[in-house]
CSV table of C-alpha atoms and ligand atoms in Angstrom, one decimal:
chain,number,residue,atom,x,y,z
A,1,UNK,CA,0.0,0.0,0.0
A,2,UNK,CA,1.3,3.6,-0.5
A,3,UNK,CA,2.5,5.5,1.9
A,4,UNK,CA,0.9,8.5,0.9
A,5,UNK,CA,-1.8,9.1,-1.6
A,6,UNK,CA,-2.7,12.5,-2.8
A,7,UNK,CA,-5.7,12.2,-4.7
A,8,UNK,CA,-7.3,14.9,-7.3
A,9,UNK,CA,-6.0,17.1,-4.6
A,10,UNK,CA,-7.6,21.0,-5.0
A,11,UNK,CA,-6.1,24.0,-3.5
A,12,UNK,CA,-8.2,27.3,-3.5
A,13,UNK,CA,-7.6,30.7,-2.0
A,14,UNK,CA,-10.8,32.9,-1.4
A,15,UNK,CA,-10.3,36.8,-2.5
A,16,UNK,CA,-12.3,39.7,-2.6
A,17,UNK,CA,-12.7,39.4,-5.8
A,18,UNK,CA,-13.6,36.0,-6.6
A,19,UNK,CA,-10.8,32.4,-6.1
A,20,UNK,CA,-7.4,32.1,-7.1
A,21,UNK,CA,-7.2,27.8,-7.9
A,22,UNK,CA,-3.2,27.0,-6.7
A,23,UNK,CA,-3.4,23.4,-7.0
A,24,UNK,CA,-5.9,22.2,-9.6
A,25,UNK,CA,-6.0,18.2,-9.9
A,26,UNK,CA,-3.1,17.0,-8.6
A,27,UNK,CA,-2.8,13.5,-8.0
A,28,UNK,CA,0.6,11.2,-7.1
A,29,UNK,CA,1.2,9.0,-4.6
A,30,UNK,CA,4.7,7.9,-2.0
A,31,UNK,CA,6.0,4.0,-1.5
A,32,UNK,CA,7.0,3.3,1.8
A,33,UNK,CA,10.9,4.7,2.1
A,34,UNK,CA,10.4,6.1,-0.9
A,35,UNK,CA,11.9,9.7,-2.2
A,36,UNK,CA,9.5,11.8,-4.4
A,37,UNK,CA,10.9,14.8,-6.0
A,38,UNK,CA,8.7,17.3,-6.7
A,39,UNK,CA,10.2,20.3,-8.6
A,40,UNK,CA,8.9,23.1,-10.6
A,41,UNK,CA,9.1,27.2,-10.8
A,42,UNK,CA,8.1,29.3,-8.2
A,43,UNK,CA,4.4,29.4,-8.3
A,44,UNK,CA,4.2,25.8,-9.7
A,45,UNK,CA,2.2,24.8,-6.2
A,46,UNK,CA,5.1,23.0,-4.8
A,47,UNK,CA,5.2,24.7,-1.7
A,48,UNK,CA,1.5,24.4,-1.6
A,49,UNK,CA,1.2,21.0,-1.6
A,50,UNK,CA,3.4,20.1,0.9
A,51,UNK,CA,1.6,22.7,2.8
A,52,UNK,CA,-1.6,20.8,1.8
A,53,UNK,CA,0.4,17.6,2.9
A,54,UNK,CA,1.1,18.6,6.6
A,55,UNK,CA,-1.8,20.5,7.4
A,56,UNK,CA,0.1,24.5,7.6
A,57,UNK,CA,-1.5,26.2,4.4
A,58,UNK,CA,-1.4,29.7,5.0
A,59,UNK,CA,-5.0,31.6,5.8
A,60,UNK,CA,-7.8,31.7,3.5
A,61,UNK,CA,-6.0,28.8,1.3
A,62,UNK,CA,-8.3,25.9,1.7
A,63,UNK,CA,-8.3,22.3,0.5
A,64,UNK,CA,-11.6,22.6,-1.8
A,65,UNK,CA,-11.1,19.1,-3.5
A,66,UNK,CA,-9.7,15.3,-3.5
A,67,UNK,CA,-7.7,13.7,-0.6
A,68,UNK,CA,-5.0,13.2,1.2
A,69,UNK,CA,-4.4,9.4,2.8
A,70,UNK,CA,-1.9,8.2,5.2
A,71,UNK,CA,-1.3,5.0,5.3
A,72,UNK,CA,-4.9,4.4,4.0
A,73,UNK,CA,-6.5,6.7,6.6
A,74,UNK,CA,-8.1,10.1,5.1
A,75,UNK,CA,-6.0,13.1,6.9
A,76,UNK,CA,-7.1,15.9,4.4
A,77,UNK,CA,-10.0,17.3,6.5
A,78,UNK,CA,-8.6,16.5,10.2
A,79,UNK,CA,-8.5,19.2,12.8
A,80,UNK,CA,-5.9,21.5,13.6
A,81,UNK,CA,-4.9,19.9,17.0
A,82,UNK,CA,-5.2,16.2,15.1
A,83,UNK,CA,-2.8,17.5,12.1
A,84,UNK,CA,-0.4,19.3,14.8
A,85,UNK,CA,-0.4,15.5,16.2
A,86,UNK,CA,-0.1,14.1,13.0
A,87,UNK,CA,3.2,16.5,12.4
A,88,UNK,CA,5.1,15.2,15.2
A,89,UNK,CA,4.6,11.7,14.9
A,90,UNK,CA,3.8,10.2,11.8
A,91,UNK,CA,4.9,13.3,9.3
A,92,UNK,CA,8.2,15.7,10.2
A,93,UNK,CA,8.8,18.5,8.3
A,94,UNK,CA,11.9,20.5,7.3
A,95,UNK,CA,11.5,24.0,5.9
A,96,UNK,CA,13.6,26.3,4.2
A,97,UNK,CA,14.7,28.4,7.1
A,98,UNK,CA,15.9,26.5,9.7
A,99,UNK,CA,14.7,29.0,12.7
A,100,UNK,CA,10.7,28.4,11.5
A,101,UNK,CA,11.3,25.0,13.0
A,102,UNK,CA,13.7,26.1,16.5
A,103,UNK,CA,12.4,27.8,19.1
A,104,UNK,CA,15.3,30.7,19.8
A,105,UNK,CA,14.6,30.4,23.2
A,106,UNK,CA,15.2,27.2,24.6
A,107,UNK,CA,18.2,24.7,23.7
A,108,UNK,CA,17.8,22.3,20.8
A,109,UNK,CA,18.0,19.1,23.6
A,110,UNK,CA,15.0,21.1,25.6
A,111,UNK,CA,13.4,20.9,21.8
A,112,UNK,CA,14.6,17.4,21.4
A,113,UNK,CA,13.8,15.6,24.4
A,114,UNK,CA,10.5,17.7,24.4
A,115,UNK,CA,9.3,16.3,21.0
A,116,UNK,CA,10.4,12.7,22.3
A,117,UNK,CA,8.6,12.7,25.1
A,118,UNK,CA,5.3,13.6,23.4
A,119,UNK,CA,5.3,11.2,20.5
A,120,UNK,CA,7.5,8.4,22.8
A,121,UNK,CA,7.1,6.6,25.9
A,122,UNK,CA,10.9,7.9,27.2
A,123,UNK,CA,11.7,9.1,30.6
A,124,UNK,CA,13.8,12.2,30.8
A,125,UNK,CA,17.1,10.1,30.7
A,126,UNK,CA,16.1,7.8,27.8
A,127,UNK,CA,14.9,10.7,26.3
A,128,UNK,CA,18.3,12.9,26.4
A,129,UNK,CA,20.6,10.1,25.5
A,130,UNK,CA,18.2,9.3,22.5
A,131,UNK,CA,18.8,12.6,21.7
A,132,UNK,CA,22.1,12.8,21.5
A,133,UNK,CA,22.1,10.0,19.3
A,134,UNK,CA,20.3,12.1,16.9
A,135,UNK,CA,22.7,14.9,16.8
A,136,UNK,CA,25.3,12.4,16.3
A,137,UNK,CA,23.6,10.5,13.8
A,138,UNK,CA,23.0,14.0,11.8
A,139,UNK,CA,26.9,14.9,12.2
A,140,UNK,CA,26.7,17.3,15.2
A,141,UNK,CA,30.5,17.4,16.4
A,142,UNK,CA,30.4,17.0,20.3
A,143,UNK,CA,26.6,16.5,20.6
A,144,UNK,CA,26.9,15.8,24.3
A,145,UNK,CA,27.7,19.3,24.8
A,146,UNK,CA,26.0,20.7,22.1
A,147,UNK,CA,22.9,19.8,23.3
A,148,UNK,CA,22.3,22.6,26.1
A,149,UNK,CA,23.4,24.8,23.1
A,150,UNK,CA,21.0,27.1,21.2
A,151,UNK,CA,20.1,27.6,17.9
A,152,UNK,CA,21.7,31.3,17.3
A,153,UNK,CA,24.7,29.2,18.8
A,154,UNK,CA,24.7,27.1,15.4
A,155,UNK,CA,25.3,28.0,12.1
A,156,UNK,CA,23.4,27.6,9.3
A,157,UNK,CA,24.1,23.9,8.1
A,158,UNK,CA,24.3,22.9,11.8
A,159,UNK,CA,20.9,24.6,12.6
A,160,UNK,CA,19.6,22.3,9.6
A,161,UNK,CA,21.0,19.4,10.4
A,162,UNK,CA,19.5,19.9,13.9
A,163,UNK,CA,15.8,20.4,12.2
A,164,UNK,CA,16.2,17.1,10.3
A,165,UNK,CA,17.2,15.3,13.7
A,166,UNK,CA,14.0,16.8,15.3
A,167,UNK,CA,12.1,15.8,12.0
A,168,UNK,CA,13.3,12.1,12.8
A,169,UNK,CA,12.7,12.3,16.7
A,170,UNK,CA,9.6,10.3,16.7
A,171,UNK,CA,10.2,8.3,13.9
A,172,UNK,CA,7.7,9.6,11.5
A,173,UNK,CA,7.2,7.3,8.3
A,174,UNK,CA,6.9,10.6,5.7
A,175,UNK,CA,9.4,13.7,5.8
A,176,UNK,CA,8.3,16.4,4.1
A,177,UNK,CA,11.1,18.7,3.2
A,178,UNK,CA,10.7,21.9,1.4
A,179,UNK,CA,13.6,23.6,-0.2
A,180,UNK,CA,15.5,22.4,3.2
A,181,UNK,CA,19.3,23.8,1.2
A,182,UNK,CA,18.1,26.5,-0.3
A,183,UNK,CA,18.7,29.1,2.4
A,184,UNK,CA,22.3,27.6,3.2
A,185,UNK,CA,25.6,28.7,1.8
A,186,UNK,CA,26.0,26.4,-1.2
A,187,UNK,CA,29.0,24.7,0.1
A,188,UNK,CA,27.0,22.8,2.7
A,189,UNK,CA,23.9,22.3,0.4
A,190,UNK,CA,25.4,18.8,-1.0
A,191,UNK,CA,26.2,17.5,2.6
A,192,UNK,CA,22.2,18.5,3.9
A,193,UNK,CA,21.0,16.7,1.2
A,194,UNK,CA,23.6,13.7,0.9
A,195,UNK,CA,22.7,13.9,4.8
A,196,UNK,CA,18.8,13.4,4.4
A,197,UNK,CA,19.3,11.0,2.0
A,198,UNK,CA,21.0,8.4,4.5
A,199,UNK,CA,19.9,9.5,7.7
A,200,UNK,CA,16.0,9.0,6.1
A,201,UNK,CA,16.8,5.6,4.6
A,202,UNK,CA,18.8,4.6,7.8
A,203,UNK,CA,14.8,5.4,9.8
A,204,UNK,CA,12.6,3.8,6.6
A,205,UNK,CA,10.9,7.2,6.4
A,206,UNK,CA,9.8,8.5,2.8
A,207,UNK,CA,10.7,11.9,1.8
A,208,UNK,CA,8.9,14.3,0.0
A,209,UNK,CA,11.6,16.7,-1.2
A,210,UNK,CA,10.3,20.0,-2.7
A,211,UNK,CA,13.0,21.7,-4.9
A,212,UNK,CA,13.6,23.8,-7.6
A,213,UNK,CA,16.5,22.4,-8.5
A,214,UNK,CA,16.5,19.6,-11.0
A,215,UNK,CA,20.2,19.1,-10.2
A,216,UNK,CA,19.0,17.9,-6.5
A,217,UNK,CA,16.1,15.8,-7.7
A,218,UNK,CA,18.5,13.7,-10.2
A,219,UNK,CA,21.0,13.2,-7.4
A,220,UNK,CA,18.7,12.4,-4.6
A,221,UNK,CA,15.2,10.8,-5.8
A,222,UNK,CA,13.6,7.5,-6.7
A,223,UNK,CA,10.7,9.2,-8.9
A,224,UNK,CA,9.9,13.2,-9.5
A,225,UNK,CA,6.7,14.9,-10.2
A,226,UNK,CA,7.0,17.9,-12.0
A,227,UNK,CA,4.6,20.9,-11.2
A,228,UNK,CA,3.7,24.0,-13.8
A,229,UNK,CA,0.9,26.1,-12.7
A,230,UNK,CA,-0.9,23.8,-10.1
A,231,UNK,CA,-0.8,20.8,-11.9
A,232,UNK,CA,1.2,17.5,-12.3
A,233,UNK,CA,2.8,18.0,-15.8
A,234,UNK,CA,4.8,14.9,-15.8
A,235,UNK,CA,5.6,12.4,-13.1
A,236,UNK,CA,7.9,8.6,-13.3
A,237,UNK,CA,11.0,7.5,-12.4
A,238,UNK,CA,14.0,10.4,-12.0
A,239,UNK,CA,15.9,8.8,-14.6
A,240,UNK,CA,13.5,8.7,-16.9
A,241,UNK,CA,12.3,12.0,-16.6
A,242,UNK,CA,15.8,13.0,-16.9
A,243,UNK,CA,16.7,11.1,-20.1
A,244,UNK,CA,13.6,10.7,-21.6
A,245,UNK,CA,11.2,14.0,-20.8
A,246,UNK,CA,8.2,13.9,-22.0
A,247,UNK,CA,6.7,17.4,-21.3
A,248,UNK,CA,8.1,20.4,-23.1
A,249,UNK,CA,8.2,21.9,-19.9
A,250,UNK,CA,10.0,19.0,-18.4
A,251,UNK,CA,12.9,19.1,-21.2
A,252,UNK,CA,13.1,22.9,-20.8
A,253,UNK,CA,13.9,22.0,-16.8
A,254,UNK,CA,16.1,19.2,-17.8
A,255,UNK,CA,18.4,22.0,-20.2
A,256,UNK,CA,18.5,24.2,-17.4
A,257,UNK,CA,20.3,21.7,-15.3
A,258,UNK,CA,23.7,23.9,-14.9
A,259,UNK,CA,26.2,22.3,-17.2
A,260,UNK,CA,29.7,22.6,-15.5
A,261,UNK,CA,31.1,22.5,-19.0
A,262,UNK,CA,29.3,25.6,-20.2
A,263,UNK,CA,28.6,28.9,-18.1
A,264,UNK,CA,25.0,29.0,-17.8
A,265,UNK,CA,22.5,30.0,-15.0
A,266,UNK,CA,20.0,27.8,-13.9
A,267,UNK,CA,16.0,27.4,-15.2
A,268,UNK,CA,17.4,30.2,-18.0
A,269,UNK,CA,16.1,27.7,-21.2
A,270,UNK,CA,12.3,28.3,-20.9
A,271,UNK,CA,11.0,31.6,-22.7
A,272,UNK,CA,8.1,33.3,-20.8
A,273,UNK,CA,7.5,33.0,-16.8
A,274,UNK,CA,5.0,30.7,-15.1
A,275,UNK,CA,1.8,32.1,-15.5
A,276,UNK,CA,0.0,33.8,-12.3
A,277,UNK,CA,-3.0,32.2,-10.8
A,278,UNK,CA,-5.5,34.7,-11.6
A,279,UNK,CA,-4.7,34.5,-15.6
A,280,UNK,CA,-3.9,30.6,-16.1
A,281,UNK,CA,-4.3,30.6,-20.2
A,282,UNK,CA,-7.0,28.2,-21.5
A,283,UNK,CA,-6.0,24.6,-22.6
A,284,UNK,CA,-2.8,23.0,-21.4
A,285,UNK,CA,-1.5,26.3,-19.3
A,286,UNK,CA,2.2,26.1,-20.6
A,287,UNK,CA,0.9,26.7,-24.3
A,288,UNK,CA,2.4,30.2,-24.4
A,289,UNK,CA,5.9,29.2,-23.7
A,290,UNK,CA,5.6,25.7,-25.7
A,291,UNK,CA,7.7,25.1,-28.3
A,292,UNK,CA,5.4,22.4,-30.0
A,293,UNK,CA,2.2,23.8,-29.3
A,294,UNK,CA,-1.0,22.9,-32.1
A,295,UNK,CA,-4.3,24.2,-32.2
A,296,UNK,CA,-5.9,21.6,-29.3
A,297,UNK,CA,-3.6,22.6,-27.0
A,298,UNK,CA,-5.1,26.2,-26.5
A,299,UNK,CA,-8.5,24.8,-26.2
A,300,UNK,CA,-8.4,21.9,-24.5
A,301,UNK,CA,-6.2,20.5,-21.2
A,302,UNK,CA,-4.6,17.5,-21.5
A,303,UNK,CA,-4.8,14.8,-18.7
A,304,UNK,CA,-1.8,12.8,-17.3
A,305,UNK,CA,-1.2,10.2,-20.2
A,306,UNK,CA,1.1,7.3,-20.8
A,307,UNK,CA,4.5,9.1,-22.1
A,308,UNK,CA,6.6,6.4,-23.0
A,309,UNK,CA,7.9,5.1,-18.8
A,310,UNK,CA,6.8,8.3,-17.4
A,311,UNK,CA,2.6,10.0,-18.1
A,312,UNK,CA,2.5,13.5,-18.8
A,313,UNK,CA,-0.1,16.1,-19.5
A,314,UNK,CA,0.4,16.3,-23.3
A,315,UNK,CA,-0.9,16.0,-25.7
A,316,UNK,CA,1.9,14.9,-28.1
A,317,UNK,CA,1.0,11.4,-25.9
A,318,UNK,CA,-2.2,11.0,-27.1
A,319,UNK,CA,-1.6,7.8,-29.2
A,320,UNK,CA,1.9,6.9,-27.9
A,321,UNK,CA,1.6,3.4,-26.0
A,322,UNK,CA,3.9,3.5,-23.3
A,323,UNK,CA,6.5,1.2,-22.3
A,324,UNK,CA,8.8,-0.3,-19.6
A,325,UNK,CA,11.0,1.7,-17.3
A,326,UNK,CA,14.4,0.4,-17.6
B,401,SF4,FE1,3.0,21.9,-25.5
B,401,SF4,FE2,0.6,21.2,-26.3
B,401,SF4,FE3,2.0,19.5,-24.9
B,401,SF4,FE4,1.0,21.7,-23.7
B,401,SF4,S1,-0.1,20.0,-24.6
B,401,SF4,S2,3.0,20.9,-23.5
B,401,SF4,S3,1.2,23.2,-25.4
B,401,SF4,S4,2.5,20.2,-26.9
């Protein structure tokens, strides 16, 4: 059974002057220990789905369509105290910033033993030692004295690496990580993620890694779903999608994967910008900026199909049967 299944999923946000749709049919789903990457432009709806996912979207957004199931069990329409459960225990989370996760006023082993004790039965001692386990385990030098230390008392990296041990402290089965390098100096952005990689596989917990780095999701993921304006465009296994994109929009992404060989910036290759919410064009929404567009594809929106190993939602598929990853 999956891990998690995000079904049809529909994100709105009420306005004055009508609703903005951010997420507009999105479906995937996560294996057990299982990396998904899921990678787009900003405004794709990454951010929003994980939001979605964990139960934090920002006031008035509102899920206004499909599900979301853990581990079979619907979580999409829980409370706020039953998600902030949920968060702890069966789902950690790693954001951006590592200081939206610390508290600045109390040590990270207070933090630690704190978030033990409510998901675990631990006494106090059971509960620091695990602890310091976890800073060790994440590559905190000294954690038995680092422990009493707080967060300004880290750096950066460090600050991370402490927010992926309390993501892990209760041994959640999902980690939902969104852009968790992308604030850090980009010297330590290879160890973070080489160090969510193993430290995730190590405690058998999925990750859902939100990024909009292509270069990230090829080194780090098993499969990648690629967003463009609130909607799966193409989803299947990274190499795949890598080798053999089927979306325009994917194989713009893929030539924007910075090329050591050649001095070029990153997510330069596409013409146009992702459109906003409030004027999504008609049809499939990346028409404008498609290199292959036809006449259907400004009237009419293309479903996820079978694209050769992967489905995307084009309609250069239509009549392609697919085949066998390899
Ligand atoms: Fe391009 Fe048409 Fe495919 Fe959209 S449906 S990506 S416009 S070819």
């Amino acid at each position: 059974m999956s891990l998690l299944q995000v079904k049809n999923l529909v994100v709105e946000f009420p306005h004055r002057h009508g609703t903005l749709r951010a997420l507009d049919d999105v479906s995937f789903d996560i294996a057990p220990g299982e990396i998904l990457g899921v990678v787009g432009e900003s405004g794709a709806g990454k951010s929003i789905t994980g939001a979605a996912i964990i139960g934090l979207l920002e006031p008035p957004g509102r899920i206004a369509g499909g599900q979301i199931l853990l581990e079979g069990e619907r979580i999409d329409h829980l409370g706020f105290e039953q998600m902030r459960r949920i968060r702890g225990k069966r789902i950690g989370a790693i954001f951006q910033d590592p200081l939206t996760s610390l508290n600045p006023l109390q040590s990270v082993g207070r933090q630690l033993v704190e978030t033990l004790q409510t998901h675990l039965p631990l006494n106090d001692r059971q509960a620091r030692e695990r602890a310091i386990a976890l800073l060790k385990d994440t590559g905190i030098p000294a954690p038995e004295q680092r422990i009493d230390h707080y967060p300004h008392q880290f750096s950066g990296g460090m600050r991370q690496r402490v927010v992926i041990a309390l993501a892990l402290a209760a041994e959640p089965k999902l980690i939902v990580a969104d852009e968790p390098t992308t604030a850090l100096d980009v010297s330590i952005q290879a160890q973070i993620i080489t160090l969510l990689k193993r430290i995730c596989k190590q405690h058998g917990a999925a990750v859902m890694l939100i990024t909009h780095d292509m270069g990230v999701i090829a080194e780090t993921c098993d499969r990648v779903a690629v967003l463009y304006a609130g909607r799966v465009a193409e989803i299947g296994p990274v190499h795949e999608v890598i080798n053999h994109p089927a979306h325009p929009y994917t194989a713009g992404l893929m030539a924007a994967i910075p090329d050591i060989t050649q001095d070029r910036e990153q997510l330069n290759q596409i013409d146009g910008a992702m459109p906003r919410l409030n004027a999504i064009p008609s049809g499939c929404a990346f028409h404008p900026r498609c290199p292959q567009t036809m006449d259907k594809c400004m009237k009419e929106r293309p479903d996820l199909l079978g694209a050769g190993a992967t489905r995307a939602a084009c309609w250069l598929h239509a009549d392609v049967p697919e085949r066998e990853p390899a």
